[in-house]
mmCIF file with all atom_site columns, C-alpha atoms in Angstrom:
data_model
loop_
_atom_site.group_PDB
_atom_site.id
_atom_site.type_symbol
_atom_site.label_atom_id
_atom_site.label_alt_id
_atom_site.label_comp_id
_atom_site.label_asym_id
_atom_site.label_entity_id
_atom_site.label_seq_id
_atom_site.pdbx_PDB_ins_code
_atom_site.Cartn_x
_atom_site.Cartn_y
_atom_site.Cartn_z
_atom_site.occupancy
_atom_site.B_iso_or_equiv
_atom_site.pdbx_formal_charge
_atom_site.auth_seq_id
_atom_site.auth_comp_id
_atom_site.auth_asym_id
_atom_site.auth_atom_id
_atom_site.pdbx_PDB_model_num
ATOM 1   C CA . UNK A 1 1   ? 91.075  -128.020 -11.873 1.00 52.00 ? 1   UNK A CA 1
ATOM 2   C CA . UNK A 1 2   ? 87.358  -127.590 -12.543 1.00 57.00 ? 2   UNK A CA 1
ATOM 3   C CA . UNK A 1 3   ? 86.268  -125.046 -15.107 1.00 60.00 ? 3   UNK A CA 1
ATOM 4   C CA . UNK A 1 4   ? 84.669  -122.097 -13.205 1.00 59.00 ? 4   UNK A CA 1
ATOM 5   C CA . UNK A 1 5   ? 82.669  -121.242 -16.332 1.00 57.00 ? 5   UNK A CA 1
ATOM 6   C CA . UNK A 1 6   ? 81.074  -124.684 -16.527 1.00 56.00 ? 6   UNK A CA 1
ATOM 7   C CA . UNK A 1 7   ? 77.300  -124.496 -16.492 1.00 55.00 ? 7   UNK A CA 1
ATOM 8   C CA . UNK A 1 8   ? 77.188  -121.018 -18.032 1.00 58.00 ? 8   UNK A CA 1
ATOM 9   C CA . UNK A 1 9   ? 77.317  -122.268 -21.616 1.00 56.00 ? 9   UNK A CA 1
ATOM 10  C CA . UNK A 1 10  ? 74.136  -123.660 -23.179 1.00 56.00 ? 10  UNK A CA 1
ATOM 11  C CA . UNK A 1 11  ? 76.244  -126.405 -24.829 1.00 52.00 ? 11  UNK A CA 1
ATOM 12  C CA . UNK A 1 12  ? 77.751  -127.798 -21.605 1.00 51.00 ? 12  UNK A CA 1
ATOM 13  C CA . UNK A 1 13  ? 75.159  -130.615 -21.465 1.00 53.00 ? 13  UNK A CA 1
ATOM 14  C CA . UNK A 1 14  ? 76.014  -131.639 -25.013 1.00 52.00 ? 14  UNK A CA 1
ATOM 15  C CA . UNK A 1 15  ? 79.692  -131.795 -24.089 1.00 50.00 ? 15  UNK A CA 1
ATOM 16  C CA . UNK A 1 16  ? 78.866  -134.110 -21.185 1.00 52.00 ? 16  UNK A CA 1
ATOM 17  C CA . UNK A 1 17  ? 77.180  -136.487 -23.615 1.00 59.00 ? 17  UNK A CA 1
ATOM 18  C CA . UNK A 1 18  ? 80.261  -136.960 -25.773 1.00 76.00 ? 18  UNK A CA 1
ATOM 19  C CA . UNK A 1 19  ? 81.180  -140.603 -26.023 1.00 89.00 ? 19  UNK A CA 1
ATOM 20  C CA . UNK A 1 20  ? 84.604  -141.486 -24.663 1.00 93.00 ? 20  UNK A CA 1
ATOM 21  C CA . UNK A 1 21  ? 86.905  -144.430 -25.238 1.00 95.00 ? 21  UNK A CA 1
ATOM 22  C CA . UNK A 1 22  ? 87.827  -146.465 -22.167 1.00 96.00 ? 22  UNK A CA 1
ATOM 23  C CA . UNK A 1 23  ? 90.401  -149.240 -21.825 1.00 97.00 ? 23  UNK A CA 1
ATOM 24  C CA . UNK A 1 24  ? 89.579  -152.271 -19.712 1.00 96.00 ? 24  UNK A CA 1
ATOM 25  C CA . UNK A 1 25  ? 91.950  -154.065 -17.439 1.00 93.00 ? 25  UNK A CA 1
ATOM 26  C CA . UNK A 1 26  ? 94.381  -156.384 -19.214 1.00 96.00 ? 26  UNK A CA 1
ATOM 27  C CA . UNK A 1 27  ? 93.451  -160.042 -19.518 1.00 96.00 ? 27  UNK A CA 1
ATOM 28  C CA . UNK A 1 28  ? 95.916  -162.893 -19.973 1.00 95.00 ? 28  UNK A CA 1
ATOM 29  C CA . UNK A 1 29  ? 94.467  -165.254 -22.587 1.00 93.00 ? 29  UNK A CA 1
ATOM 30  C CA . UNK A 1 30  ? 96.358  -168.186 -21.064 1.00 91.00 ? 30  UNK A CA 1
ATOM 31  C CA . UNK A 1 31  ? 94.159  -167.902 -17.947 1.00 87.00 ? 31  UNK A CA 1
ATOM 32  C CA . UNK A 1 32  ? 91.854  -170.747 -17.056 1.00 91.00 ? 32  UNK A CA 1
ATOM 33  C CA . UNK A 1 33  ? 88.853  -171.065 -19.367 1.00 92.00 ? 33  UNK A CA 1
ATOM 34  C CA . UNK A 1 34  ? 86.137  -168.972 -17.677 1.00 95.00 ? 34  UNK A CA 1
ATOM 35  C CA . UNK A 1 35  ? 84.141  -165.741 -17.945 1.00 96.00 ? 35  UNK A CA 1
ATOM 36  C CA . UNK A 1 36  ? 86.125  -162.654 -16.892 1.00 97.00 ? 36  UNK A CA 1
ATOM 37  C CA . UNK A 1 37  ? 84.296  -159.366 -16.230 1.00 97.00 ? 37  UNK A CA 1
ATOM 38  C CA . UNK A 1 38  ? 86.731  -156.717 -17.476 1.00 96.00 ? 38  UNK A CA 1
ATOM 39  C CA . UNK A 1 39  ? 84.672  -153.520 -17.836 1.00 96.00 ? 39  UNK A CA 1
ATOM 40  C CA . UNK A 1 40  ? 81.867  -152.027 -15.702 1.00 96.00 ? 40  UNK A CA 1
ATOM 41  C CA . UNK A 1 41  ? 78.953  -150.414 -17.520 1.00 96.00 ? 41  UNK A CA 1
ATOM 42  C CA . UNK A 1 42  ? 76.789  -148.067 -15.423 1.00 95.00 ? 42  UNK A CA 1
ATOM 43  C CA . UNK A 1 43  ? 73.001  -147.969 -15.700 1.00 94.00 ? 43  UNK A CA 1
ATOM 44  C CA . UNK A 1 44  ? 71.801  -145.634 -18.433 1.00 92.00 ? 44  UNK A CA 1
ATOM 45  C CA . UNK A 1 45  ? 74.983  -145.933 -20.511 1.00 94.00 ? 45  UNK A CA 1
ATOM 46  C CA . UNK A 1 46  ? 75.208  -146.404 -24.244 1.00 93.00 ? 46  UNK A CA 1
ATOM 47  C CA . UNK A 1 47  ? 78.019  -148.704 -25.334 1.00 94.00 ? 47  UNK A CA 1
ATOM 48  C CA . UNK A 1 48  ? 78.645  -147.643 -28.919 1.00 91.00 ? 48  UNK A CA 1
ATOM 49  C CA . UNK A 1 49  ? 81.483  -149.968 -29.870 1.00 91.00 ? 49  UNK A CA 1
ATOM 50  C CA . UNK A 1 50  ? 83.787  -152.624 -28.427 1.00 92.00 ? 50  UNK A CA 1
ATOM 51  C CA . UNK A 1 51  ? 87.204  -153.362 -29.909 1.00 91.00 ? 51  UNK A CA 1
ATOM 52  C CA . UNK A 1 52  ? 90.033  -155.674 -28.879 1.00 91.00 ? 52  UNK A CA 1
ATOM 53  C CA . UNK A 1 53  ? 93.576  -154.334 -28.373 1.00 93.00 ? 53  UNK A CA 1
ATOM 54  C CA . UNK A 1 54  ? 96.336  -156.941 -28.417 1.00 92.00 ? 54  UNK A CA 1
ATOM 55  C CA . UNK A 1 55  ? 98.804  -155.940 -25.676 1.00 94.00 ? 55  UNK A CA 1
ATOM 56  C CA . UNK A 1 56  ? 101.075 -158.992 -25.817 1.00 92.00 ? 56  UNK A CA 1
ATOM 57  C CA . UNK A 1 57  ? 101.619 -161.172 -28.891 1.00 88.00 ? 57  UNK A CA 1
ATOM 58  C CA . UNK A 1 58  ? 99.124  -164.001 -29.130 1.00 87.00 ? 58  UNK A CA 1
ATOM 59  C CA . UNK A 1 59  ? 100.031 -167.559 -29.974 1.00 84.00 ? 59  UNK A CA 1
ATOM 60  C CA . UNK A 1 60  ? 96.532  -168.704 -30.714 1.00 74.00 ? 60  UNK A CA 1
ATOM 61  C CA . UNK A 1 61  ? 96.772  -172.487 -30.855 1.00 75.00 ? 61  UNK A CA 1
ATOM 62  C CA . UNK A 1 62  ? 93.120  -173.502 -30.678 1.00 80.00 ? 62  UNK A CA 1
ATOM 63  C CA . UNK A 1 63  ? 92.000  -170.283 -28.933 1.00 87.00 ? 63  UNK A CA 1
ATOM 64  C CA . UNK A 1 64  ? 88.270  -169.472 -28.775 1.00 90.00 ? 64  UNK A CA 1
ATOM 65  C CA . UNK A 1 65  ? 87.244  -166.137 -27.223 1.00 92.00 ? 65  UNK A CA 1
ATOM 66  C CA . UNK A 1 66  ? 83.810  -164.476 -26.900 1.00 93.00 ? 66  UNK A CA 1
ATOM 67  C CA . UNK A 1 67  ? 83.041  -160.928 -25.718 1.00 93.00 ? 67  UNK A CA 1
ATOM 68  C CA . UNK A 1 68  ? 79.617  -160.124 -24.334 1.00 94.00 ? 68  UNK A CA 1
ATOM 69  C CA . UNK A 1 69  ? 77.731  -159.166 -21.197 1.00 95.00 ? 69  UNK A CA 1
ATOM 70  C CA . UNK A 1 70  ? 75.472  -160.674 -18.539 1.00 94.00 ? 70  UNK A CA 1
ATOM 71  C CA . UNK A 1 71  ? 72.619  -161.108 -21.036 1.00 93.00 ? 71  UNK A CA 1
ATOM 72  C CA . UNK A 1 72  ? 74.529  -162.510 -24.006 1.00 92.00 ? 72  UNK A CA 1
ATOM 73  C CA . UNK A 1 73  ? 78.025  -163.973 -23.659 1.00 92.00 ? 73  UNK A CA 1
ATOM 74  C CA . UNK A 1 74  ? 78.978  -163.388 -27.302 1.00 89.00 ? 74  UNK A CA 1
ATOM 75  C CA . UNK A 1 75  ? 76.974  -160.339 -28.379 1.00 89.00 ? 75  UNK A CA 1
ATOM 76  C CA . UNK A 1 76  ? 80.076  -158.320 -29.377 1.00 90.00 ? 76  UNK A CA 1
ATOM 77  C CA . UNK A 1 77  ? 82.539  -161.036 -30.471 1.00 89.00 ? 77  UNK A CA 1
ATOM 78  C CA . UNK A 1 78  ? 81.669  -164.650 -31.185 1.00 87.00 ? 78  UNK A CA 1
ATOM 79  C CA . UNK A 1 79  ? 84.419  -167.256 -31.465 1.00 86.00 ? 79  UNK A CA 1
ATOM 80  C CA . UNK A 1 80  ? 87.593  -165.206 -32.049 1.00 87.00 ? 80  UNK A CA 1
ATOM 81  C CA . UNK A 1 81  ? 90.263  -167.759 -32.875 1.00 83.00 ? 81  UNK A CA 1
ATOM 82  C CA . UNK A 1 82  ? 93.238  -165.464 -33.516 1.00 75.00 ? 82  UNK A CA 1
ATOM 83  C CA . UNK A 1 83  ? 93.741  -166.441 -37.141 1.00 67.00 ? 83  UNK A CA 1
ATOM 84  C CA . UNK A 1 84  ? 94.205  -164.274 -40.232 1.00 54.00 ? 84  UNK A CA 1
ATOM 85  C CA . UNK A 1 85  ? 96.936  -162.001 -38.862 1.00 52.00 ? 85  UNK A CA 1
ATOM 86  C CA . UNK A 1 86  ? 94.898  -160.869 -35.863 1.00 56.00 ? 86  UNK A CA 1
ATOM 87  C CA . UNK A 1 87  ? 97.535  -161.564 -33.244 1.00 75.00 ? 87  UNK A CA 1
ATOM 88  C CA . UNK A 1 88  ? 100.219 -158.866 -33.563 1.00 81.00 ? 88  UNK A CA 1
ATOM 89  C CA . UNK A 1 89  ? 101.017 -156.545 -30.660 1.00 86.00 ? 89  UNK A CA 1
ATOM 90  C CA . UNK A 1 90  ? 99.285  -153.144 -30.666 1.00 86.00 ? 90  UNK A CA 1
ATOM 91  C CA . UNK A 1 91  ? 96.729  -154.224 -33.273 1.00 85.00 ? 91  UNK A CA 1
ATOM 92  C CA . UNK A 1 92  ? 93.112  -153.167 -32.722 1.00 84.00 ? 92  UNK A CA 1
ATOM 93  C CA . UNK A 1 93  ? 90.291  -155.370 -33.958 1.00 79.00 ? 93  UNK A CA 1
ATOM 94  C CA . UNK A 1 94  ? 86.738  -154.279 -34.806 1.00 80.00 ? 94  UNK A CA 1
ATOM 95  C CA . UNK A 1 95  ? 84.859  -157.541 -34.950 1.00 77.00 ? 95  UNK A CA 1
ATOM 96  C CA . UNK A 1 96  ? 81.403  -156.111 -35.442 1.00 64.00 ? 96  UNK A CA 1
ATOM 97  C CA . UNK A 1 97  ? 82.283  -154.450 -38.736 1.00 54.00 ? 97  UNK A CA 1
ATOM 98  C CA . UNK A 1 98  ? 85.525  -155.692 -40.240 1.00 48.00 ? 98  UNK A CA 1
ATOM 99  C CA . UNK A 1 99  ? 86.112  -159.293 -39.294 1.00 48.00 ? 99  UNK A CA 1
ATOM 100 C CA . UNK A 1 100 ? 85.059  -162.570 -40.817 1.00 52.00 ? 100 UNK A CA 1
ATOM 101 C CA . UNK A 1 101 ? 81.419  -163.536 -40.373 1.00 49.00 ? 101 UNK A CA 1
ATOM 102 C CA . UNK A 1 102 ? 82.366  -166.343 -38.007 1.00 58.00 ? 102 UNK A CA 1
ATOM 103 C CA . UNK A 1 103 ? 83.632  -163.859 -35.379 1.00 66.00 ? 103 UNK A CA 1
ATOM 104 C CA . UNK A 1 104 ? 81.073  -161.073 -35.653 1.00 66.00 ? 104 UNK A CA 1
ATOM 105 C CA . UNK A 1 105 ? 78.824  -160.667 -32.639 1.00 70.00 ? 105 UNK A CA 1
ATOM 106 C CA . UNK A 1 106 ? 75.144  -159.814 -32.782 1.00 68.00 ? 106 UNK A CA 1
ATOM 107 C CA . UNK A 1 107 ? 75.734  -156.055 -32.605 1.00 73.00 ? 107 UNK A CA 1
ATOM 108 C CA . UNK A 1 108 ? 78.405  -153.405 -32.098 1.00 78.00 ? 108 UNK A CA 1
ATOM 109 C CA . UNK A 1 109 ? 76.606  -151.374 -29.433 1.00 86.00 ? 109 UNK A CA 1
ATOM 110 C CA . UNK A 1 110 ? 73.916  -151.575 -26.788 1.00 91.00 ? 110 UNK A CA 1
ATOM 111 C CA . UNK A 1 111 ? 71.899  -149.424 -24.352 1.00 92.00 ? 111 UNK A CA 1
ATOM 112 C CA . UNK A 1 112 ? 72.158  -150.576 -20.720 1.00 95.00 ? 112 UNK A CA 1
ATOM 113 C CA . UNK A 1 113 ? 69.071  -149.711 -18.664 1.00 94.00 ? 113 UNK A CA 1
ATOM 114 C CA . UNK A 1 114 ? 70.735  -151.305 -15.635 1.00 96.00 ? 114 UNK A CA 1
ATOM 115 C CA . UNK A 1 115 ? 74.376  -151.758 -14.668 1.00 97.00 ? 115 UNK A CA 1
ATOM 116 C CA . UNK A 1 116 ? 76.249  -154.699 -16.168 1.00 97.00 ? 116 UNK A CA 1
ATOM 117 C CA . UNK A 1 117 ? 79.756  -155.772 -17.097 1.00 97.00 ? 117 UNK A CA 1
ATOM 118 C CA . UNK A 1 118 ? 81.373  -156.476 -20.436 1.00 96.00 ? 118 UNK A CA 1
ATOM 119 C CA . UNK A 1 119 ? 82.950  -159.877 -20.155 1.00 97.00 ? 119 UNK A CA 1
ATOM 120 C CA . UNK A 1 120 ? 85.599  -161.868 -21.971 1.00 96.00 ? 120 UNK A CA 1
ATOM 121 C CA . UNK A 1 121 ? 84.651  -165.529 -22.113 1.00 96.00 ? 121 UNK A CA 1
ATOM 122 C CA . UNK A 1 122 ? 87.711  -167.680 -22.686 1.00 94.00 ? 122 UNK A CA 1
ATOM 123 C CA . UNK A 1 123 ? 86.262  -170.903 -24.060 1.00 93.00 ? 123 UNK A CA 1
ATOM 124 C CA . UNK A 1 124 ? 89.649  -172.295 -25.124 1.00 90.00 ? 124 UNK A CA 1
ATOM 125 C CA . UNK A 1 125 ? 92.853  -170.686 -23.840 1.00 90.00 ? 125 UNK A CA 1
ATOM 126 C CA . UNK A 1 126 ? 95.637  -169.349 -26.073 1.00 88.00 ? 126 UNK A CA 1
ATOM 127 C CA . UNK A 1 127 ? 99.241  -170.542 -25.751 1.00 87.00 ? 127 UNK A CA 1
ATOM 128 C CA . UNK A 1 128 ? 100.357 -166.927 -25.132 1.00 89.00 ? 128 UNK A CA 1
ATOM 129 C CA . UNK A 1 129 ? 98.967  -163.398 -25.295 1.00 91.00 ? 129 UNK A CA 1
ATOM 130 C CA . UNK A 1 130 ? 97.126  -160.600 -23.533 1.00 94.00 ? 130 UNK A CA 1
ATOM 131 C CA . UNK A 1 131 ? 94.357  -158.201 -24.540 1.00 94.00 ? 131 UNK A CA 1
ATOM 132 C CA . UNK A 1 132 ? 92.431  -155.164 -23.361 1.00 96.00 ? 132 UNK A CA 1
ATOM 133 C CA . UNK A 1 133 ? 88.977  -154.167 -24.490 1.00 96.00 ? 133 UNK A CA 1
ATOM 134 C CA . UNK A 1 134 ? 88.485  -150.666 -25.860 1.00 96.00 ? 134 UNK A CA 1
ATOM 135 C CA . UNK A 1 135 ? 84.936  -149.543 -25.098 1.00 96.00 ? 135 UNK A CA 1
ATOM 136 C CA . UNK A 1 136 ? 83.316  -146.456 -26.616 1.00 94.00 ? 136 UNK A CA 1
ATOM 137 C CA . UNK A 1 137 ? 80.656  -145.406 -24.113 1.00 95.00 ? 137 UNK A CA 1
ATOM 138 C CA . UNK A 1 138 ? 78.377  -142.408 -23.642 1.00 93.00 ? 138 UNK A CA 1
ATOM 139 C CA . UNK A 1 139 ? 76.628  -141.472 -20.418 1.00 87.00 ? 139 UNK A CA 1
ATOM 140 C CA . UNK A 1 140 ? 74.451  -138.495 -19.465 1.00 71.00 ? 140 UNK A CA 1
ATOM 141 C CA . UNK A 1 141 ? 72.946  -138.094 -22.913 1.00 69.00 ? 141 UNK A CA 1
ATOM 142 C CA . UNK A 1 142 ? 70.600  -135.106 -22.817 1.00 62.00 ? 142 UNK A CA 1
ATOM 143 C CA . UNK A 1 143 ? 67.055  -135.407 -24.078 1.00 63.00 ? 143 UNK A CA 1
ATOM 144 C CA . UNK A 1 144 ? 66.203  -133.604 -27.253 1.00 61.00 ? 144 UNK A CA 1
ATOM 145 C CA . UNK A 1 145 ? 62.955  -131.770 -27.743 1.00 56.00 ? 145 UNK A CA 1
ATOM 146 C CA . UNK A 1 146 ? 61.640  -131.936 -31.301 1.00 54.00 ? 146 UNK A CA 1
ATOM 147 C CA . UNK A 1 147 ? 61.255  -128.529 -32.967 1.00 51.00 ? 147 UNK A CA 1
#
C-alpha cells in the first residue's frame, strides 16, 4: 500500500535516491561461451558496485569470466578464473576491491547516461556452477544546490 503521507516530507526526494541492491537472473556457467545480458540499467542510473554471488558450486576447470556492459566487456570483472577459494556456494565476491589484480575490472561503478545492460561474458565455460550478479544501483538522485 502506498504511503498517503508521501510527498509531504521535505526528505522524501532523498529517500528516493537511496541506492538499492538488485539481484540479476541466474546464469549457468556451463552455458555456451557467449555474452549474456543479465541486468538492465535504465538511463540516468548510477551503478555503484557489482558483486558476484555463487548460487551453485563452481567447478572451475579453465573457466574465464568477464563482467561488463555494452561499452566495455570487462569493466567490472576481468578474467575471473574461479581459483583461490572463490567457488563455494553462497559466497559473494567483490572483484573491484578485494580480489587479485588479475581479476579486477577498470572500476567498481559507473554513471549510465543512456540505458544499457550489465553482461556476463563467458570466455571459457566452467565444468559446473551458477552465479547471480548483485548490483548496487541508484536512480532519481536529486540535484543539490550549493549553500
